[in-house]
mmCIF file of C-alpha atoms in Angstrom:
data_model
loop_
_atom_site.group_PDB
_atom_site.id
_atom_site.type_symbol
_atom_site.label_atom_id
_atom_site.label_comp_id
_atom_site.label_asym_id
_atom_site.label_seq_id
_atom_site.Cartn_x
_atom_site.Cartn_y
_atom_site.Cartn_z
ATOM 1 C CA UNK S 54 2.350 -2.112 -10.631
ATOM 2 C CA UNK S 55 3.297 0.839 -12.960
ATOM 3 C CA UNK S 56 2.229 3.008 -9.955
ATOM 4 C CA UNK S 57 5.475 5.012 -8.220
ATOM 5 C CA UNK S 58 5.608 5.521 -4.709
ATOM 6 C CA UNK S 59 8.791 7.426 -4.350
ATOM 7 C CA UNK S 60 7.466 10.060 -1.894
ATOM 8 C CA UNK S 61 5.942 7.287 0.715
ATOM 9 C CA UNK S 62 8.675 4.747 -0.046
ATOM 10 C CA UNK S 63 11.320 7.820 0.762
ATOM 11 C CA UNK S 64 9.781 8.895 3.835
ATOM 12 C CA UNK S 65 9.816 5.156 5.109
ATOM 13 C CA UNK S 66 13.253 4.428 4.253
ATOM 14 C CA UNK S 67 14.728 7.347 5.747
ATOM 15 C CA UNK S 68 12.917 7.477 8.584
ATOM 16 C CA UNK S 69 13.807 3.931 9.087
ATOM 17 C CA UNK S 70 17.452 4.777 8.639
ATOM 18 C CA UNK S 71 17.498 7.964 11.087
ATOM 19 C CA UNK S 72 15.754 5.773 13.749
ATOM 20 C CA UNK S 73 18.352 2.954 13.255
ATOM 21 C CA UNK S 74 21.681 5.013 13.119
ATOM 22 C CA UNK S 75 20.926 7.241 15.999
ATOM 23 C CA UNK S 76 19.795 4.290 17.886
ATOM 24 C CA UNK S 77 22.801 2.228 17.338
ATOM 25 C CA UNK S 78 25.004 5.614 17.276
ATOM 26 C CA UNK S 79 23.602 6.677 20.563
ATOM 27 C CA UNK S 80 24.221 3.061 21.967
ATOM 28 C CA UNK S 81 27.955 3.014 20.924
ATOM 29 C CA UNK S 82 29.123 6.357 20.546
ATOM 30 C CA UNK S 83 27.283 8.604 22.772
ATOM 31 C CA UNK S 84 26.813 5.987 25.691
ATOM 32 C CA UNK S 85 29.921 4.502 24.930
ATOM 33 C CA UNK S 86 31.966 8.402 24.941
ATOM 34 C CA UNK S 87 29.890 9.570 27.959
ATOM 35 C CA UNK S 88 31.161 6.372 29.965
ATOM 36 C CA UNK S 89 34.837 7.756 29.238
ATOM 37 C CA UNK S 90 34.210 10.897 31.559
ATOM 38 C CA UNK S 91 36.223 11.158 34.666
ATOM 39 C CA UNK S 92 33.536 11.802 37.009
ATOM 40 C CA UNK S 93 30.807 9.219 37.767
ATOM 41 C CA UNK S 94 28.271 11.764 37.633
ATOM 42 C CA UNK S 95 29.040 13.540 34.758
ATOM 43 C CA UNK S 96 29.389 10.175 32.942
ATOM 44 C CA UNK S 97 25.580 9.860 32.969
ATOM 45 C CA UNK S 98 24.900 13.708 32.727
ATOM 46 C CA UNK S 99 26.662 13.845 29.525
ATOM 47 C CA UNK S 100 24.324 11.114 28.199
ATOM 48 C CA UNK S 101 21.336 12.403 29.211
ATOM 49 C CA UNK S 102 21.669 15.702 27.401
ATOM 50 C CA UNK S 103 23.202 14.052 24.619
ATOM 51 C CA UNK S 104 19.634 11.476 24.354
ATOM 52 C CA UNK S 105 17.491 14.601 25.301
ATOM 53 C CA UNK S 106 18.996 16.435 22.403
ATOM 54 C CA UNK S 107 18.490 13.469 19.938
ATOM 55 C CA UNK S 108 14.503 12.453 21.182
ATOM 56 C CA UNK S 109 13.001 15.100 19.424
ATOM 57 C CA UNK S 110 14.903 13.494 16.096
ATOM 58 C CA UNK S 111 14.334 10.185 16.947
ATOM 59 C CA UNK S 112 10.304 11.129 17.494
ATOM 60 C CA UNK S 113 10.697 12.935 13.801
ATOM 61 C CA UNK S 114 12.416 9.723 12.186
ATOM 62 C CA UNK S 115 9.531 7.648 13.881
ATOM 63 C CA UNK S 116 6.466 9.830 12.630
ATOM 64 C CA UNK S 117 8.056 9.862 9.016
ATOM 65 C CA UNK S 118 9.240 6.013 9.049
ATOM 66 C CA UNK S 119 5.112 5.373 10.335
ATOM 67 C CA UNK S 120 3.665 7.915 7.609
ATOM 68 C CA UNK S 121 5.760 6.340 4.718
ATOM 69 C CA UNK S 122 4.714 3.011 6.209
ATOM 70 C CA UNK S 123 1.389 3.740 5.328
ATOM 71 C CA UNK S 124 1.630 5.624 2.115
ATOM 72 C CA UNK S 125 3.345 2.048 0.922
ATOM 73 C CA UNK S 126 0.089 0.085 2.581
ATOM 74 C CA UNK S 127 -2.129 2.345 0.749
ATOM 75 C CA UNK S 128 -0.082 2.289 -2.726
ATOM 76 C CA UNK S 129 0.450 -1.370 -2.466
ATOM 77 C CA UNK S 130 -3.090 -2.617 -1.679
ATOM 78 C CA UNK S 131 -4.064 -4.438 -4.772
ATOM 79 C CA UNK S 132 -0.309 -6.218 -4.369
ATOM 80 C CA UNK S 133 -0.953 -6.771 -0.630
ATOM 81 C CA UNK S 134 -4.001 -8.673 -1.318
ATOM 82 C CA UNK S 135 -2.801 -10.731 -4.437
ATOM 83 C CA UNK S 136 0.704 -11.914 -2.482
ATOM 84 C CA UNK S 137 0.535 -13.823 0.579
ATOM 85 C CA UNK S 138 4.551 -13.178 0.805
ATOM 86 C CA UNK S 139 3.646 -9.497 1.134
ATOM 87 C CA UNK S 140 1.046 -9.634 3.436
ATOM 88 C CA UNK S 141 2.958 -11.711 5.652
ATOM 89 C CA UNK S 142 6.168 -9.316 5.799
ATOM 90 C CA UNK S 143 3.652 -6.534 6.052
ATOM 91 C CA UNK S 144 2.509 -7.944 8.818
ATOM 92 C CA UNK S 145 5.086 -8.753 10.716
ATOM 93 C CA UNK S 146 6.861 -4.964 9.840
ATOM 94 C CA UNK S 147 3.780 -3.725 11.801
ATOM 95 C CA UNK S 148 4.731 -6.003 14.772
ATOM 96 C CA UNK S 149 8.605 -5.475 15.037
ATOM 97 C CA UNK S 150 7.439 -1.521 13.998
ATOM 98 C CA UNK S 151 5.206 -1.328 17.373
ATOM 99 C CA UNK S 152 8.159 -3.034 19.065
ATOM 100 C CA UNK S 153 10.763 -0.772 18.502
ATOM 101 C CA UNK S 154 8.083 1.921 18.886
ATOM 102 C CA UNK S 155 7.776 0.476 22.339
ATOM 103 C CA UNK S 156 11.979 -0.003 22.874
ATOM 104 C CA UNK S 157 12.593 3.485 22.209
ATOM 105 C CA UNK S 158 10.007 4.905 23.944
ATOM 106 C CA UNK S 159 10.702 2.865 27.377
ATOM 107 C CA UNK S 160 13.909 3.622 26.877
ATOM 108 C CA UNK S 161 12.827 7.806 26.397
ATOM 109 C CA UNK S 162 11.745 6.840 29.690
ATOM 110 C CA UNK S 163 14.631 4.931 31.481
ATOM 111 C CA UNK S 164 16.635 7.525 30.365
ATOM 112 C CA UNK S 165 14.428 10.311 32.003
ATOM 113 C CA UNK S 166 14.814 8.331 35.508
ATOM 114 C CA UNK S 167 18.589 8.191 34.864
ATOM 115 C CA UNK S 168 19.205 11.541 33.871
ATOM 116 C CA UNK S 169 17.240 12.371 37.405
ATOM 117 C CA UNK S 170 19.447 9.892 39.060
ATOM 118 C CA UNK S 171 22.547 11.407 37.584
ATOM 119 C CA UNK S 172 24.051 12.705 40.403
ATOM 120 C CA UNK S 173 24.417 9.368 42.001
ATOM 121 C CA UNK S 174 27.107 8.537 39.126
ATOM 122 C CA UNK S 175 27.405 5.517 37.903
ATOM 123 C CA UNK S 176 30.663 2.947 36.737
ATOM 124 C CA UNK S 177 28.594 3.843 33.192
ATOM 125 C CA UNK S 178 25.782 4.681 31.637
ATOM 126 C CA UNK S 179 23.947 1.382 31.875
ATOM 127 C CA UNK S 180 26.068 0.068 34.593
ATOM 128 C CA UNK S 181 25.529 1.712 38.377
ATOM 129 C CA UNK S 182 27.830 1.993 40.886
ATOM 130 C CA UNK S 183 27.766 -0.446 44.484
ATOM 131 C CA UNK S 184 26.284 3.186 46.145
ATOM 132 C CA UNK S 185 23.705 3.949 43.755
ATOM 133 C CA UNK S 186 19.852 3.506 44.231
ATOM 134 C CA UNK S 187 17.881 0.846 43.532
ATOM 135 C CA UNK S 188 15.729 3.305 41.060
ATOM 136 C CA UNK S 189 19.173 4.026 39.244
ATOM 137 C CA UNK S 190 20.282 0.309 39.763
ATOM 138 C CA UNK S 191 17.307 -0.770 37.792
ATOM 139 C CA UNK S 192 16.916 2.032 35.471
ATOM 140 C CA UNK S 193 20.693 1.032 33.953
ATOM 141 C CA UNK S 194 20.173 -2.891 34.171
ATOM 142 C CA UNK S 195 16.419 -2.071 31.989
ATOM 143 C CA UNK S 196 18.361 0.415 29.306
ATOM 144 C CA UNK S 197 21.772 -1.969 28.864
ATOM 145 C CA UNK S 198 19.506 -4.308 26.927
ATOM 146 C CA UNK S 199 16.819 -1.239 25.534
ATOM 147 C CA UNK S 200 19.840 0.449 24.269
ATOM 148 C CA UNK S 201 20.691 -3.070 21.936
ATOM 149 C CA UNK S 202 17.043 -3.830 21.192
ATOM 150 C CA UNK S 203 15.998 -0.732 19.198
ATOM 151 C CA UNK S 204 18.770 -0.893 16.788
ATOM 152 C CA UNK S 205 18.032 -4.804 16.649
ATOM 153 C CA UNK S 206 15.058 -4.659 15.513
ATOM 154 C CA UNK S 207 14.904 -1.262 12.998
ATOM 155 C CA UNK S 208 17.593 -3.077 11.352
ATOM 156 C CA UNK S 209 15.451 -6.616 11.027
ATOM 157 C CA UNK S 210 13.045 -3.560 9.362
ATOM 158 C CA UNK S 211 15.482 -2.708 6.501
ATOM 159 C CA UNK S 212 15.878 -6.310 6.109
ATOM 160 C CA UNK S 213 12.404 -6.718 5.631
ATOM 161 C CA UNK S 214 11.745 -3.837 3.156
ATOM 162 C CA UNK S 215 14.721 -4.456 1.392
ATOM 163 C CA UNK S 216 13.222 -8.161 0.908
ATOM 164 C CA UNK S 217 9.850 -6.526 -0.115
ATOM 165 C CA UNK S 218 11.327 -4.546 -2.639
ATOM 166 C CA UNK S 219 13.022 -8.264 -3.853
ATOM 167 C CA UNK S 220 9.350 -9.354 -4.060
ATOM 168 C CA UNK S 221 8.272 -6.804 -6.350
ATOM 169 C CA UNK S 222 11.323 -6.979 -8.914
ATOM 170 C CA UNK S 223 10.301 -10.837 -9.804
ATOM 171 C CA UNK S 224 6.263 -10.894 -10.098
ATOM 172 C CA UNK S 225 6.675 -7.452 -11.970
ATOM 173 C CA UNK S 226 9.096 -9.007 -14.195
ATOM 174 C CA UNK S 227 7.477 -12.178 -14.983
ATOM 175 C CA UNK S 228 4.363 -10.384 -15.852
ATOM 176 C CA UNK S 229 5.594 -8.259 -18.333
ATOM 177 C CA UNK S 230 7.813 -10.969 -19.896
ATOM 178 C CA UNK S 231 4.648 -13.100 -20.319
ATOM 179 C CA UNK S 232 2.815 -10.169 -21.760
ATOM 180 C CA UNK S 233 5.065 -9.232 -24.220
ATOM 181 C CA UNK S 234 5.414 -12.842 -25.261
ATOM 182 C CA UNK S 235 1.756 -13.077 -26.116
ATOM 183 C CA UNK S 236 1.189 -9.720 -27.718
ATOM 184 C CA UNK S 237 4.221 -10.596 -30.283
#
């Protein structure tokens, strides 16, 4: 347990946090600012490049988040298989991990159909006008509840590493109490 993993455990919480700020930032700031524009059109135009500028950050924050995940896996192997607690919230990180991997890249994708839609306008970013397509139409219905879910669930991800790092302090802690108390 003496073992650091500062490098891995960085990369994973930063990555983490990139992923879930611009998420959430993207979903209330830049969605919510673009929807402010006076022109339909320009309302989702202005989102688009906004998203396009952020999704090769986003990818970055993934790919780092996923590496550290790993690094953590490997360094905590001999923990993983001595703590069912561990095991079970490492298990269900990978889950809600490949779930938001999934949210934010179908909604890389939504976004690419709006952004080609854009000229139709819309009364927002997720919601279309009466006149737009039924391509737009469902485009914005599918990324008003993508742009929510990512954020959702990378922040049920700090929780959960924040409440693996919890069940490190105590087994650590009782160990070396108990060690010390027999070696006196």
């Amino acid at each position: 347990m003496s073992e650091r993993n500062t490098l891995v455990r960085s990369m994973h919480d930063l990555g983490l946090a990139a992923w879930f700020g611009g998420s959430l930032m993207g979903a209330v700031g830049l969605n919510g600012g673009a929807a402010t524009a006076q022109s339909p059109a320009e309302r989702l135009a202005i989102s688009s490049r906004g998203w396009a500028k952020w999704a090769p950050v986003q990818l970055a924050a993934v790919v780092v988040h996923g590496i550290g995940g790993l690094g953590l896996i490997a360094g905590n192997k001999t923990r993983l298989v001595g703590q069912q607690e561990s095991r079970t919230n490492t298990t269900i990180k990978l889950m809600l991990t490949a779930l938001a991997g999934a949210s934010a890249l179908t909604s890389g994708l939504l976004g690419g159909v709006i952004s080609r839609h854009a000229q139709e306008g819309g009364e927002g970013v997720t919601e279309p006008d009466a006149g737009s397509s039924s391509t737009l139409t469902g485009a914005q219905r599918a990324q008003k509840v993508l742009q929510w879910t990512t954020p959702v669930l990378t922040a049920v991800l700090i929780v959960l590493g924040a409440q693996q790092g919890e069940q490190q302090r105590p087994v650590a802690g009782l160990f070396e109490t108990t060690l010390r108390m027999f070696r006196r």
